[in-house]
Every structure is written in C-alpha cells, then in structure tokens.
JSON list of C-alpha atoms in Angstrom, two decimals:
[
{"chain": "A", "resi": 1160, "resn": "UNK", "atom": "CA", "xyz": [-76.72, 56.09, 0.52]},
{"chain": "A", "resi": 1161, "resn": "UNK", "atom": "CA", "xyz": [-79.02, 52.26, 0.37]},
{"chain": "A", "resi": 1162, "resn": "UNK", "atom": "CA", "xyz": [-82.58, 52.68, -0.69]},
{"chain": "A", "resi": 1163, "resn": "UNK", "atom": "CA", "xyz": [-85.75, 52.07, 1.30]},
{"chain": "A", "resi": 1164, "resn": "UNK", "atom": "CA", "xyz": [-86.05, 48.62, -0.48]},
{"chain": "A", "resi": 1165, "resn": "UNK", "atom": "CA", "xyz": [-82.85, 47.46, 1.06]},
{"chain": "A", "resi": 1166, "resn": "UNK", "atom": "CA", "xyz": [-83.60, 47.82, 5.19]},
{"chain": "A", "resi": 1167, "resn": "UNK", "atom": "CA", "xyz": [-86.73, 46.05, 4.11]},
{"chain": "A", "resi": 1168, "resn": "UNK", "atom": "CA", "xyz": [-85.04, 42.94, 3.00]},
{"chain": "A", "resi": 1169, "resn": "UNK", "atom": "CA", "xyz": [-85.79, 39.84, 5.63]},
{"chain": "A", "resi": 1170, "resn": "UNK", "atom": "CA", "xyz": [-83.12, 37.48, 6.74]},
{"chain": "A", "resi": 1171, "resn": "UNK", "atom": "CA", "xyz": [-85.13, 34.19, 5.42]},
{"chain": "A", "resi": 1172, "resn": "UNK", "atom": "CA", "xyz": [-84.81, 36.20, 1.45]},
{"chain": "A", "resi": 1173, "resn": "UNK", "atom": "CA", "xyz": [-80.64, 36.66, 2.24]},
{"chain": "A", "resi": 1174, "resn": "UNK", "atom": "CA", "xyz": [-79.22, 33.82, 0.66]},
{"chain": "A", "resi": 1175, "resn": "UNK", "atom": "CA", "xyz": [-77.71, 30.86, 3.46]},
{"chain": "A", "resi": 1176, "resn": "UNK", "atom": "CA", "xyz": [-74.65, 31.50, 3.30]},
{"chain": "A", "resi": 1177, "resn": "UNK", "atom": "CA", "xyz": [-75.20, 35.18, 4.12]},
{"chain": "A", "resi": 1178, "resn": "UNK", "atom": "CA", "xyz": [-77.52, 34.25, 7.36]},
{"chain": "A", "resi": 1179, "resn": "UNK", "atom": "CA", "xyz": [-75.71, 35.12, 10.34]},
{"chain": "A", "resi": 1180, "resn": "UNK", "atom": "CA", "xyz": [-77.06, 31.43, 12.25]},
{"chain": "A", "resi": 1181, "resn": "UNK", "atom": "CA", "xyz": [-75.69, 29.45, 9.35]},
{"chain": "A", "resi": 1182, "resn": "UNK", "atom": "CA", "xyz": [-72.51, 31.57, 9.34]},
{"chain": "A", "resi": 1183, "resn": "UNK", "atom": "CA", "xyz": [-72.34, 30.18, 12.65]},
{"chain": "A", "resi": 1184, "resn": "UNK", "atom": "CA", "xyz": [-73.04, 26.76, 12.36]},
{"chain": "A", "resi": 1185, "resn": "UNK", "atom": "CA", "xyz": [-70.84, 26.43, 9.62]},
{"chain": "A", "resi": 1186, "resn": "UNK", "atom": "CA", "xyz": [-67.89, 27.73, 9.80]},
{"chain": "A", "resi": 1187, "resn": "UNK", "atom": "CA", "xyz": [-67.60, 28.45, 13.99]},
{"chain": "A", "resi": 1188, "resn": "UNK", "atom": "CA", "xyz": [-68.72, 31.73, 16.02]},
{"chain": "A", "resi": 1189, "resn": "UNK", "atom": "CA", "xyz": [-65.41, 33.40, 15.69]},
{"chain": "A", "resi": 1190, "resn": "UNK", "atom": "CA", "xyz": [-65.80, 34.10, 11.78]},
{"chain": "A", "resi": 1191, "resn": "UNK", "atom": "CA", "xyz": [-68.38, 36.24, 12.93]},
{"chain": "A", "resi": 1192, "resn": "UNK", "atom": "CA", "xyz": [-68.33, 39.68, 13.48]},
{"chain": "A", "resi": 1193, "resn": "UNK", "atom": "CA", "xyz": [-70.47, 41.54, 16.46]},
{"chain": "A", "resi": 1194, "resn": "UNK", "atom": "CA", "xyz": [-72.86, 42.67, 14.45]},
{"chain": "A", "resi": 1195, "resn": "UNK", "atom": "CA", "xyz": [-73.89, 39.50, 13.37]},
{"chain": "A", "resi": 1196, "resn": "UNK", "atom": "CA", "xyz": [-73.23, 37.46, 16.83]},
{"chain": "A", "resi": 1197, "resn": "UNK", "atom": "CA", "xyz": [-75.48, 40.51, 18.41]},
{"chain": "A", "resi": 1198, "resn": "UNK", "atom": "CA", "xyz": [-77.67, 39.88, 15.29]},
{"chain": "A", "resi": 1199, "resn": "UNK", "atom": "CA", "xyz": [-78.62, 36.12, 16.37]},
{"chain": "A", "resi": 1200, "resn": "UNK", "atom": "CA", "xyz": [-79.31, 36.82, 20.10]},
{"chain": "A", "resi": 1201, "resn": "UNK", "atom": "CA", "xyz": [-82.03, 39.56, 19.10]},
{"chain": "A", "resi": 1202, "resn": "UNK", "atom": "CA", "xyz": [-83.34, 37.51, 15.81]},
{"chain": "A", "resi": 1203, "resn": "UNK", "atom": "CA", "xyz": [-85.82, 39.82, 14.76]},
{"chain": "A", "resi": 1204, "resn": "UNK", "atom": "CA", "xyz": [-85.68, 44.08, 13.25]},
{"chain": "A", "resi": 1205, "resn": "UNK", "atom": "CA", "xyz": [-88.01, 46.18, 12.78]},
{"chain": "A", "resi": 1206, "resn": "UNK", "atom": "CA", "xyz": [-90.54, 47.11, 10.49]},
{"chain": "A", "resi": 1207, "resn": "UNK", "atom": "CA", "xyz": [-88.02, 49.78, 8.42]},
{"chain": "A", "resi": 1208, "resn": "UNK", "atom": "CA", "xyz": [-84.87, 47.87, 9.01]},
{"chain": "A", "resi": 1209, "resn": "UNK", "atom": "CA", "xyz": [-84.07, 44.06, 9.44]},
{"chain": "A", "resi": 1210, "resn": "UNK", "atom": "CA", "xyz": [-82.06, 42.07, 12.21]},
{"chain": "A", "resi": 1211, "resn": "UNK", "atom": "CA", "xyz": [-78.47, 42.67, 10.37]},
{"chain": "A", "resi": 1212, "resn": "UNK", "atom": "CA", "xyz": [-78.73, 46.33, 9.10]},
{"chain": "A", "resi": 1213, "resn": "UNK", "atom": "CA", "xyz": [-80.00, 47.34, 12.40]},
{"chain": "A", "resi": 1214, "resn": "UNK", "atom": "CA", "xyz": [-76.54, 45.86, 14.64]},
{"chain": "A", "resi": 1215, "resn": "UNK", "atom": "CA", "xyz": [-74.85, 47.27, 12.31]},
{"chain": "A", "resi": 1216, "resn": "UNK", "atom": "CA", "xyz": [-76.36, 50.46, 13.42]},
{"chain": "A", "resi": 1217, "resn": "UNK", "atom": "CA", "xyz": [-75.93, 49.85, 16.87]},
{"chain": "A", "resi": 1218, "resn": "UNK", "atom": "CA", "xyz": [-72.56, 49.09, 16.90]},
{"chain": "A", "resi": 1219, "resn": "UNK", "atom": "CA", "xyz": [-71.44, 52.40, 14.38]},
{"chain": "A", "resi": 1220, "resn": "UNK", "atom": "CA", "xyz": [-72.62, 54.65, 17.79]},
{"chain": "A", "resi": 1221, "resn": "UNK", "atom": "CA", "xyz": [-71.46, 51.94, 20.17]},
{"chain": "A", "resi": 1222, "resn": "UNK", "atom": "CA", "xyz": [-68.40, 49.74, 20.82]},
{"chain": "A", "resi": 1223, "resn": "UNK", "atom": "CA", "xyz": [-68.50, 46.75, 22.02]},
{"chain": "A", "resi": 1224, "resn": "UNK", "atom": "CA", "xyz": [-67.42, 48.00, 25.63]},
{"chain": "A", "resi": 1225, "resn": "UNK", "atom": "CA", "xyz": [-69.33, 50.75, 25.68]},
{"chain": "A", "resi": 1226, "resn": "UNK", "atom": "CA", "xyz": [-72.51, 48.52, 24.90]},
{"chain": "A", "resi": 1227, "resn": "UNK", "atom": "CA", "xyz": [-71.60, 45.99, 27.83]},
{"chain": "A", "resi": 1228, "resn": "UNK", "atom": "CA", "xyz": [-72.15, 49.33, 30.40]},
{"chain": "A", "resi": 1229, "resn": "UNK", "atom": "CA", "xyz": [-75.28, 51.18, 28.85]},
{"chain": "A", "resi": 1230, "resn": "UNK", "atom": "CA", "xyz": [-77.95, 50.17, 31.21]},
{"chain": "A", "resi": 1231, "resn": "UNK", "atom": "CA", "xyz": [-81.43, 49.07, 30.51]},
{"chain": "A", "resi": 1232, "resn": "UNK", "atom": "CA", "xyz": [-83.03, 53.28, 30.21]},
{"chain": "A", "resi": 1233, "resn": "UNK", "atom": "CA", "xyz": [-79.58, 54.00, 27.40]},
{"chain": "A", "resi": 1234, "resn": "UNK", "atom": "CA", "xyz": [-80.43, 50.84, 25.34]},
{"chain": "A", "resi": 1235, "resn": "UNK", "atom": "CA", "xyz": [-83.84, 51.87, 24.95]},
{"chain": "A", "resi": 1236, "resn": "UNK", "atom": "CA", "xyz": [-83.09, 54.32, 23.37]},
{"chain": "A", "resi": 1237, "resn": "UNK", "atom": "CA", "xyz": [-81.89, 53.03, 20.71]},
{"chain": "A", "resi": 1238, "resn": "UNK", "atom": "CA", "xyz": [-84.18, 53.64, 18.17]},
{"chain": "A", "resi": 1239, "resn": "UNK", "atom": "CA", "xyz": [-85.21, 49.77, 17.35]},
{"chain": "A", "resi": 1240, "resn": "UNK", "atom": "CA", "xyz": [-84.48, 48.77, 20.84]},
{"chain": "A", "resi": 1241, "resn": "UNK", "atom": "CA", "xyz": [-87.44, 47.64, 23.17]},
{"chain": "A", "resi": 1242, "resn": "UNK", "atom": "CA", "xyz": [-87.63, 46.82, 26.53]},
{"chain": "A", "resi": 1243, "resn": "UNK", "atom": "CA", "xyz": [-87.13, 43.15, 25.76]},
{"chain": "A", "resi": 1244, "resn": "UNK", "atom": "CA", "xyz": [-84.16, 43.53, 23.21]},
{"chain": "A", "resi": 1245, "resn": "UNK", "atom": "CA", "xyz": [-82.17, 46.14, 25.52]},
{"chain": "A", "resi": 1246, "resn": "UNK", "atom": "CA", "xyz": [-82.77, 42.97, 28.50]},
{"chain": "A", "resi": 1247, "resn": "UNK", "atom": "CA", "xyz": [-81.73, 40.18, 26.26]},
{"chain": "A", "resi": 1248, "resn": "UNK", "atom": "CA", "xyz": [-78.69, 42.66, 25.02]},
{"chain": "A", "resi": 1249, "resn": "UNK", "atom": "CA", "xyz": [-77.94, 42.73, 29.03]},
{"chain": "A", "resi": 1250, "resn": "UNK", "atom": "CA", "xyz": [-78.15, 39.00, 30.26]},
{"chain": "A", "resi": 1251, "resn": "UNK", "atom": "CA", "xyz": [-75.36, 37.97, 27.13]},
{"chain": "A", "resi": 1252, "resn": "UNK", "atom": "CA", "xyz": [-73.26, 40.97, 29.05]},
{"chain": "A", "resi": 1253, "resn": "UNK", "atom": "CA", "xyz": [-73.82, 40.00, 32.85]},
{"chain": "A", "resi": 1254, "resn": "UNK", "atom": "CA", "xyz": [-73.24, 36.36, 30.85]},
{"chain": "A", "resi": 1255, "resn": "UNK", "atom": "CA", "xyz": [-69.86, 36.80, 29.91]},
{"chain": "A", "resi": 1256, "resn": "UNK", "atom": "CA", "xyz": [-68.98, 38.71, 32.99]},
{"chain": "A", "resi": 1257, "resn": "UNK", "atom": "CA", "xyz": [-70.12, 36.58, 35.29]},
{"chain": "A", "resi": 1258, "resn": "UNK", "atom": "CA", "xyz": [-67.81, 33.26, 33.69]},
{"chain": "A", "resi": 1259, "resn": "UNK", "atom": "CA", "xyz": [-65.09, 35.90, 33.36]},
{"chain": "A", "resi": 1260, "resn": "UNK", "atom": "CA", "xyz": [-65.45, 36.30, 37.59]},
{"chain": "A", "resi": 1261, "resn": "UNK", "atom": "CA", "xyz": [-65.61, 32.14, 37.23]},
{"chain": "A", "resi": 1262, "resn": "UNK", "atom": "CA", "xyz": [-64.41, 29.46, 38.77]},
{"chain": "A", "resi": 1263, "resn": "UNK", "atom": "CA", "xyz": [-65.24, 25.73, 39.28]},
{"chain": "A", "resi": 1264, "resn": "UNK", "atom": "CA", "xyz": [-64.12, 25.30, 43.33]},
{"chain": "A", "resi": 1265, "resn": "UNK", "atom": "CA", "xyz": [-67.25, 24.88, 45.58]},
{"chain": "A", "resi": 1266, "resn": "UNK", "atom": "CA", "xyz": [-64.56, 28.34, 46.61]},
{"chain": "A", "resi": 1267, "resn": "UNK", "atom": "CA", "xyz": [-63.01, 31.13, 45.45]},
{"chain": "A", "resi": 1268, "resn": "UNK", "atom": "CA", "xyz": [-59.28, 30.45, 47.06]},
{"chain": "A", "resi": 1269, "resn": "UNK", "atom": "CA", "xyz": [-57.17, 34.08, 46.47]},
{"chain": "A", "resi": 1270, "resn": "UNK", "atom": "CA", "xyz": [-53.66, 32.92, 47.19]},
{"chain": "A", "resi": 1271, "resn": "UNK", "atom": "CA", "xyz": [-52.14, 36.66, 45.33]},
{"chain": "A", "resi": 1272, "resn": "UNK", "atom": "CA", "xyz": [-53.84, 40.39, 44.39]},
{"chain": "A", "resi": 1273, "resn": "UNK", "atom": "CA", "xyz": [-53.28, 38.23, 40.61]},
{"chain": "A", "resi": 1274, "resn": "UNK", "atom": "CA", "xyz": [-56.88, 35.99, 42.28]},
{"chain": "A", "resi": 1275, "resn": "UNK", "atom": "CA", "xyz": [-58.56, 39.53, 44.37]},
{"chain": "A", "resi": 1276, "resn": "UNK", "atom": "CA", "xyz": [-58.22, 41.37, 40.14]},
{"chain": "A", "resi": 1277, "resn": "UNK", "atom": "CA", "xyz": [-59.60, 38.55, 38.27]},
{"chain": "A", "resi": 1278, "resn": "UNK", "atom": "CA", "xyz": [-62.54, 37.74, 41.00]},
{"chain": "A", "resi": 1279, "resn": "UNK", "atom": "CA", "xyz": [-63.59, 42.31, 41.44]},
{"chain": "A", "resi": 1280, "resn": "UNK", "atom": "CA", "xyz": [-62.17, 43.34, 37.99]},
{"chain": "A", "resi": 1281, "resn": "UNK", "atom": "CA", "xyz": [-64.92, 42.35, 35.55]},
{"chain": "A", "resi": 1282, "resn": "UNK", "atom": "CA", "xyz": [-67.86, 44.22, 38.10]},
{"chain": "A", "resi": 1283, "resn": "UNK", "atom": "CA", "xyz": [-65.75, 46.76, 39.21]},
{"chain": "A", "resi": 1284, "resn": "UNK", "atom": "CA", "xyz": [-64.36, 48.68, 36.10]},
{"chain": "A", "resi": 1285, "resn": "UNK", "atom": "CA", "xyz": [-68.12, 48.46, 34.92]},
{"chain": "A", "resi": 1286, "resn": "UNK", "atom": "CA", "xyz": [-68.66, 51.24, 37.97]},
{"chain": "A", "resi": 1287, "resn": "UNK", "atom": "CA", "xyz": [-68.22, 54.53, 38.01]},
{"chain": "A", "resi": 1288, "resn": "UNK", "atom": "CA", "xyz": [-67.91, 55.51, 41.37]},
{"chain": "A", "resi": 1289, "resn": "UNK", "atom": "CA", "xyz": [-65.51, 54.14, 44.04]},
{"chain": "A", "resi": 1290, "resn": "UNK", "atom": "CA", "xyz": [-66.67, 51.23, 45.19]},
{"chain": "A", "resi": 1291, "resn": "UNK", "atom": "CA", "xyz": [-64.77, 49.55, 48.50]},
{"chain": "A", "resi": 1292, "resn": "UNK", "atom": "CA", "xyz": [-65.50, 46.28, 48.95]},
{"chain": "A", "resi": 1293, "resn": "UNK", "atom": "CA", "xyz": [-64.18, 43.62, 51.27]},
{"chain": "A", "resi": 1294, "resn": "UNK", "atom": "CA", "xyz": [-63.72, 39.78, 50.51]},
{"chain": "A", "resi": 1295, "resn": "UNK", "atom": "CA", "xyz": [-63.84, 37.46, 53.49]},
{"chain": "A", "resi": 1296, "resn": "UNK", "atom": "CA", "xyz": [-61.60, 34.33, 54.60]},
{"chain": "A", "resi": 1297, "resn": "UNK", "atom": "CA", "xyz": [-61.80, 31.40, 56.00]},
{"chain": "A", "resi": 1298, "resn": "UNK", "atom": "CA", "xyz": [-58.15, 29.65, 57.16]},
{"chain": "A", "resi": 1299, "resn": "UNK", "atom": "CA", "xyz": [-57.15, 28.46, 54.08]},
{"chain": "A", "resi": 1300, "resn": "UNK", "atom": "CA", "xyz": [-58.37, 31.76, 52.49]},
{"chain": "A", "resi": 1301, "resn": "UNK", "atom": "CA", "xyz": [-61.13, 30.67, 50.67]},
{"chain": "A", "resi": 1302, "resn": "UNK", "atom": "CA", "xyz": [-63.49, 33.35, 49.89]},
{"chain": "A", "resi": 1303, "resn": "UNK", "atom": "CA", "xyz": [-66.41, 33.15, 52.80]},
{"chain": "A", "resi": 1304, "resn": "UNK", "atom": "CA", "xyz": [-68.11, 36.00, 51.09]},
{"chain": "A", "resi": 1305, "resn": "UNK", "atom": "CA", "xyz": [-68.14, 39.24, 49.59]},
{"chain": "A", "resi": 1306, "resn": "UNK", "atom": "CA", "xyz": [-68.84, 42.82, 51.08]},
{"chain": "A", "resi": 1307, "resn": "UNK", "atom": "CA", "xyz": [-70.13, 46.26, 49.66]},
{"chain": "A", "resi": 1308, "resn": "UNK", "atom": "CA", "xyz": [-68.40, 48.47, 52.32]},
{"chain": "A", "resi": 1309, "resn": "UNK", "atom": "CA", "xyz": [-69.26, 51.51, 51.59]},
{"chain": "A", "resi": 1310, "resn": "UNK", "atom": "CA", "xyz": [-69.17, 54.03, 47.58]},
{"chain": "A", "resi": 1311, "resn": "UNK", "atom": "CA", "xyz": [-67.88, 56.85, 47.47]},
{"chain": "A", "resi": 1312, "resn": "UNK", "atom": "CA", "xyz": [-64.35, 58.49, 47.20]},
{"chain": "A", "resi": 1313, "resn": "UNK", "atom": "CA", "xyz": [-62.57, 56.83, 50.12]},
{"chain": "A", "resi": 1314, "resn": "UNK", "atom": "CA", "xyz": [-62.11, 59.28, 53.11]},
{"chain": "A", "resi": 1315, "resn": "UNK", "atom": "CA", "xyz": [-60.98, 57.23, 56.61]},
{"chain": "A", "resi": 1316, "resn": "UNK", "atom": "CA", "xyz": [-62.95, 59.75, 58.37]},
{"chain": "A", "resi": 1317, "resn": "UNK", "atom": "CA", "xyz": [-65.94, 57.98, 56.25]},
{"chain": "A", "resi": 1318, "resn": "UNK", "atom": "CA", "xyz": [-65.04, 54.20, 56.43]},
{"chain": "A", "resi": 1319, "resn": "UNK", "atom": "CA", "xyz": [-64.97, 53.29, 59.96]},
{"chain": "A", "resi": 1320, "resn": "UNK", "atom": "CA", "xyz": [-63.60, 49.96, 60.88]},
{"chain": "A", "resi": 1321, "resn": "UNK", "atom": "CA", "xyz": [-66.57, 49.02, 62.52]},
{"chain": "A", "resi": 1322, "resn": "UNK", "atom": "CA", "xyz": [-68.00, 48.78, 59.07]},
{"chain": "A", "resi": 1323, "resn": "UNK", "atom": "CA", "xyz": [-65.74, 46.29, 57.06]},
{"chain": "A", "resi": 1324, "resn": "UNK", "atom": "CA", "xyz": [-65.13, 43.79, 60.83]},
{"chain": "A", "resi": 1325, "resn": "UNK", "atom": "CA", "xyz": [-69.00, 43.67, 62.58]},
{"chain": "A", "resi": 1326, "resn": "UNK", "atom": "CA", "xyz": [-69.99, 41.36, 58.47]},
{"chain": "A", "resi": 1327, "resn": "UNK", "atom": "CA", "xyz": [-66.27, 39.62, 59.47]},
{"chain": "A", "resi": 1328, "resn": "UNK", "atom": "CA", "xyz": [-67.11, 38.76, 62.85]},
{"chain": "A", "resi": 1329, "resn": "UNK", "atom": "CA", "xyz": [-70.14, 37.86, 62.51]},
{"chain": "A", "resi": 1330, "resn": "UNK", "atom": "CA", "xyz": [-69.00, 35.66, 59.48]},
{"chain": "A", "resi": 1331, "resn": "UNK", "atom": "CA", "xyz": [-66.20, 34.19, 61.68]},
{"chain": "A", "resi": 1332, "resn": "UNK", "atom": "CA", "xyz": [-63.70, 34.95, 58.65]},
{"chain": "A", "resi": 1333, "resn": "UNK", "atom": "CA", "xyz": [-60.09, 34.47, 59.36]},
{"chain": "A", "resi": 1334, "resn": "UNK", "atom": "CA", "xyz": [-58.77, 36.87, 57.97]},
{"chain": "A", "resi": 1335, "resn": "UNK", "atom": "CA", "xyz": [-60.37, 40.00, 54.96]},
{"chain": "A", "resi": 1336, "resn": "UNK", "atom": "CA", "xyz": [-58.60, 40.99, 52.07]},
{"chain": "A", "resi": 1337, "resn": "UNK", "atom": "CA", "xyz": [-60.03, 44.57, 50.87]},
{"chain": "A", "resi": 1338, "resn": "UNK", "atom": "CA", "xyz": [-60.24, 45.72, 47.11]},
{"chain": "A", "resi": 1339, "resn": "UNK", "atom": "CA", "xyz": [-61.71, 49.01, 45.73]},
{"chain": "A", "resi": 1340, "resn": "UNK", "atom": "CA", "xyz": [-62.08, 50.26, 42.49]},
{"chain": "A", "resi": 1341, "resn": "UNK", "atom": "CA", "xyz": [-60.68, 54.00, 40.38]},
{"chain": "A", "resi": 1342, "resn": "UNK", "atom": "CA", "xyz": [-63.18, 54.91, 37.92]},
{"chain": "A", "resi": 1343, "resn": "UNK", "atom": "CA", "xyz": [-60.28, 57.55, 36.70]},
{"chain": "A", "resi": 1344, "resn": "UNK", "atom": "CA", "xyz": [-58.45, 53.83, 34.49]},
{"chain": "A", "resi": 1345, "resn": "UNK", "atom": "CA", "xyz": [-55.89, 54.82, 37.15]},
{"chain": "A", "resi": 1346, "resn": "UNK", "atom": "CA", "xyz": [-55.30, 52.41, 39.85]},
{"chain": "A", "resi": 1347, "resn": "UNK", "atom": "CA", "xyz": [-51.93, 54.57, 42.10]},
{"chain": "A", "resi": 1348, "resn": "UNK", "atom": "CA", "xyz": [-53.24, 54.58, 45.54]},
{"chain": "A", "resi": 1349, "resn": "UNK", "atom": "CA", "xyz": [-53.91, 57.71, 46.15]},
{"chain": "A", "resi": 1350, "resn": "UNK", "atom": "CA", "xyz": [-52.92, 59.22, 49.58]},
{"chain": "A", "resi": 1351, "resn": "UNK", "atom": "CA", "xyz": [-56.57, 58.54, 51.48]},
{"chain": "A", "resi": 1352, "resn": "UNK", "atom": "CA", "xyz": [-56.76, 54.74, 49.81]},
{"chain": "A", "resi": 1353, "resn": "UNK", "atom": "CA", "xyz": [-53.36, 54.37, 52.30]},
{"chain": "A", "resi": 1354, "resn": "UNK", "atom": "CA", "xyz": [-54.69, 55.71, 55.17]},
{"chain": "A", "resi": 1355, "resn": "UNK", "atom": "CA", "xyz": [-58.15, 54.29, 55.48]},
{"chain": "A", "resi": 1356, "resn": "UNK", "atom": "CA", "xyz": [-56.13, 51.41, 54.89]},
{"chain": "A", "resi": 1357, "resn": "UNK", "atom": "CA", "xyz": [-53.47, 51.41, 57.75]},
{"chain": "A", "resi": 1358, "resn": "UNK", "atom": "CA", "xyz": [-57.06, 52.44, 60.06]},
{"chain": "A", "resi": 1359, "resn": "UNK", "atom": "CA", "xyz": [-58.17, 49.06, 59.20]},
{"chain": "A", "resi": 1360, "resn": "UNK", "atom": "CA", "xyz": [-55.25, 47.24, 59.46]},
{"chain": "A", "resi": 1361, "resn": "UNK", "atom": "CA", "xyz": [-54.70, 48.07, 62.94]},
{"chain": "A", "resi": 1362, "resn": "UNK", "atom": "CA", "xyz": [-58.15, 47.80, 63.35]},
{"chain": "A", "resi": 1363, "resn": "UNK", "atom": "CA", "xyz": [-58.12, 44.71, 62.50]},
{"chain": "A", "resi": 1364, "resn": "UNK", "atom": "CA", "xyz": [-54.70, 43.88, 63.98]},
{"chain": "A", "resi": 1365, "resn": "UNK", "atom": "CA", "xyz": [-56.84, 44.55, 67.68]},
{"chain": "A", "resi": 1366, "resn": "UNK", "atom": "CA", "xyz": [-60.42, 42.41, 67.30]},
{"chain": "A", "resi": 1367, "resn": "UNK", "atom": "CA", "xyz": [-57.59, 39.33, 65.88]},
{"chain": "A", "resi": 1368, "resn": "UNK", "atom": "CA", "xyz": [-58.00, 39.73, 61.97]},
{"chain": "A", "resi": 1369, "resn": "UNK", "atom": "CA", "xyz": [-55.79, 39.86, 59.90]},
{"chain": "A", "resi": 1370, "resn": "UNK", "atom": "CA", "xyz": [-56.17, 42.34, 57.11]},
{"chain": "A", "resi": 1371, "resn": "UNK", "atom": "CA", "xyz": [-54.04, 40.26, 54.33]},
{"chain": "A", "resi": 1372, "resn": "UNK", "atom": "CA", "xyz": [-54.16, 43.29, 51.68]},
{"chain": "A", "resi": 1373, "resn": "UNK", "atom": "CA", "xyz": [-55.76, 46.15, 49.70]},
{"chain": "A", "resi": 1374, "resn": "UNK", "atom": "CA", "xyz": [-56.17, 46.11, 45.94]},
{"chain": "A", "resi": 1375, "resn": "UNK", "atom": "CA", "xyz": [-56.41, 49.16, 43.62]},
{"chain": "A", "resi": 1376, "resn": "UNK", "atom": "CA", "xyz": [-58.54, 48.27, 40.74]},
{"chain": "A", "resi": 1377, "resn": "UNK", "atom": "CA", "xyz": [-58.39, 50.48, 37.40]},
{"chain": "A", "resi": 1378, "resn": "UNK", "atom": "CA", "xyz": [-58.59, 49.60, 33.60]},
{"chain": "A", "resi": 1379, "resn": "UNK", "atom": "CA", "xyz": [-56.43, 46.58, 33.01]},
{"chain": "A", "resi": 1380, "resn": "UNK", "atom": "CA", "xyz": [-54.09, 47.01, 35.97]},
{"chain": "A", "resi": 1381, "resn": "UNK", "atom": "CA", "xyz": [-54.31, 46.91, 39.76]},
{"chain": "A", "resi": 1382, "resn": "UNK", "atom": "CA", "xyz": [-52.21, 47.92, 41.74]},
{"chain": "A", "resi": 1383, "resn": "UNK", "atom": "CA", "xyz": [-51.19, 46.11, 45.59]},
{"chain": "A", "resi": 1384, "resn": "UNK", "atom": "CA", "xyz": [-51.24, 48.04, 48.32]},
{"chain": "A", "resi": 1385, "resn": "UNK", "atom": "CA", "xyz": [-48.63, 44.60, 50.30]},
{"chain": "A", "resi": 1386, "resn": "UNK", "atom": "CA", "xyz": [-46.75, 44.62, 47.77]},
{"chain": "A", "resi": 1387, "resn": "UNK", "atom": "CA", "xyz": [-46.44, 48.65, 48.48]},
{"chain": "A", "resi": 1388, "resn": "UNK", "atom": "CA", "xyz": [-45.14, 48.06, 51.62]},
{"chain": "A", "resi": 1389, "resn": "UNK", "atom": "CA", "xyz": [-48.04, 49.78, 53.08]},
{"chain": "A", "resi": 1390, "resn": "UNK", "atom": "CA", "xyz": [-49.92, 46.86, 54.34]},
{"chain": "A", "resi": 1391, "resn": "UNK", "atom": "CA", "xyz": [-47.92, 44.58, 57.27]}
]
C-alpha cells in the first residue's frame, strides 16, 4: 500500500526520464499511457495527490470511452477534479470528436452511406436517446446544413414530414439524407424506422425533394435503408 508521502511526490521531484512531458518529447505521444497523456493536459494534481496518481486513479475508475462520455457534472464528482479540470477533459474529447468527423473539403460531400456514418458517428454515439438528423444536400451531394429533426424514439405519428422539409425548403436543397442513432448499439432498423422512412420518402416526392437514404447508426456499425430496399 502506498504511503501518504509517496502521493505527495511532485512531478518536478521525479527523475526527468519518468516525467510525462519529457517522455513525450523524447519518445513521442504513442509511448505514453492514457494516465500520462491526461497528466500532461491537466498539469497539476492536488495537495495530497500528484497528477500522475490522480490520472491513474481516474483510469482505474473509468475507461477512455466512459471518460469521453462523461458530462461536466459527472467529471466534477471525481475526487480532485474541479470545474477547470473538468472543462479541460471535456474540451480534449470534443476536439477528438471534431477531428473524427473532419474533412478538408470546403463542403462535405456524401458519396455513400459510409460517408454519412463517418460524418455523424463521432457525435451520434454519445447520445443516450434516439436523435433523427437530416443532412440537407445541394445538387452535387455536398452538405449544406445538418438539421436535428427530433429527439426520442422514432414514431411515424410524431415525426411529421413538415419538420424535415421545412428546413429543406428554407435551404433550397436538392435532396435529403436522414440518419438516426440506436443507443442500444444495434443498428437493425425497427418497424417504426421503416414506417418513418417510407412516410418521408413519399413526402419528399410530393415536394420534389429526394430522400436519398436513411442511415441507422449503431455502435461501430450502420445500416442503410436504401441498401435494404426501403428507399426507392
């Protein structure tokens, strides 16, 4: 069992080749543990616990996915993490999500269901409730805008075409791709998913706006309703 004096050892008291920042500069970030990487970001520990021990304790309680999904309130419940450190942790993971969905094209072009998945998955996977999103596209299938249509379980009686096509008409878009997440992680479309899709496809035909696909996003995988034959 570690003594109190061990926990009070400061980073500057450690040998240089054991300090996280010096190790990163010498060996590169890939050589560091999750705790060491987080220690570089947070920089300081508490009076009773140095930053290495603090970060090691955090990763003994949470894996990296759980930590990335924790909100500010949850993070500040960790002993030694105040609002400033919670904000730093939250900001780092948000940057990682933005990088995952980044494209250096002026406008993101959608060529396939895989493009929809890569664009939306970094954000969709964090949601605990179903969220229906419409990607509004121009004539070149470039994303003009991303519109949240509804939050909560999909139901054909609740999701009305006017909510989808109001934004599409205002944006003067050529077509729409729908997508929503399954918090269970299983992207298999439900009967409600199929009913909503068919309803919106028909609504789009009346307005002259093509619904190109509906992509259901799960945990690390997706299903295209167009590929399944439900979007024609």
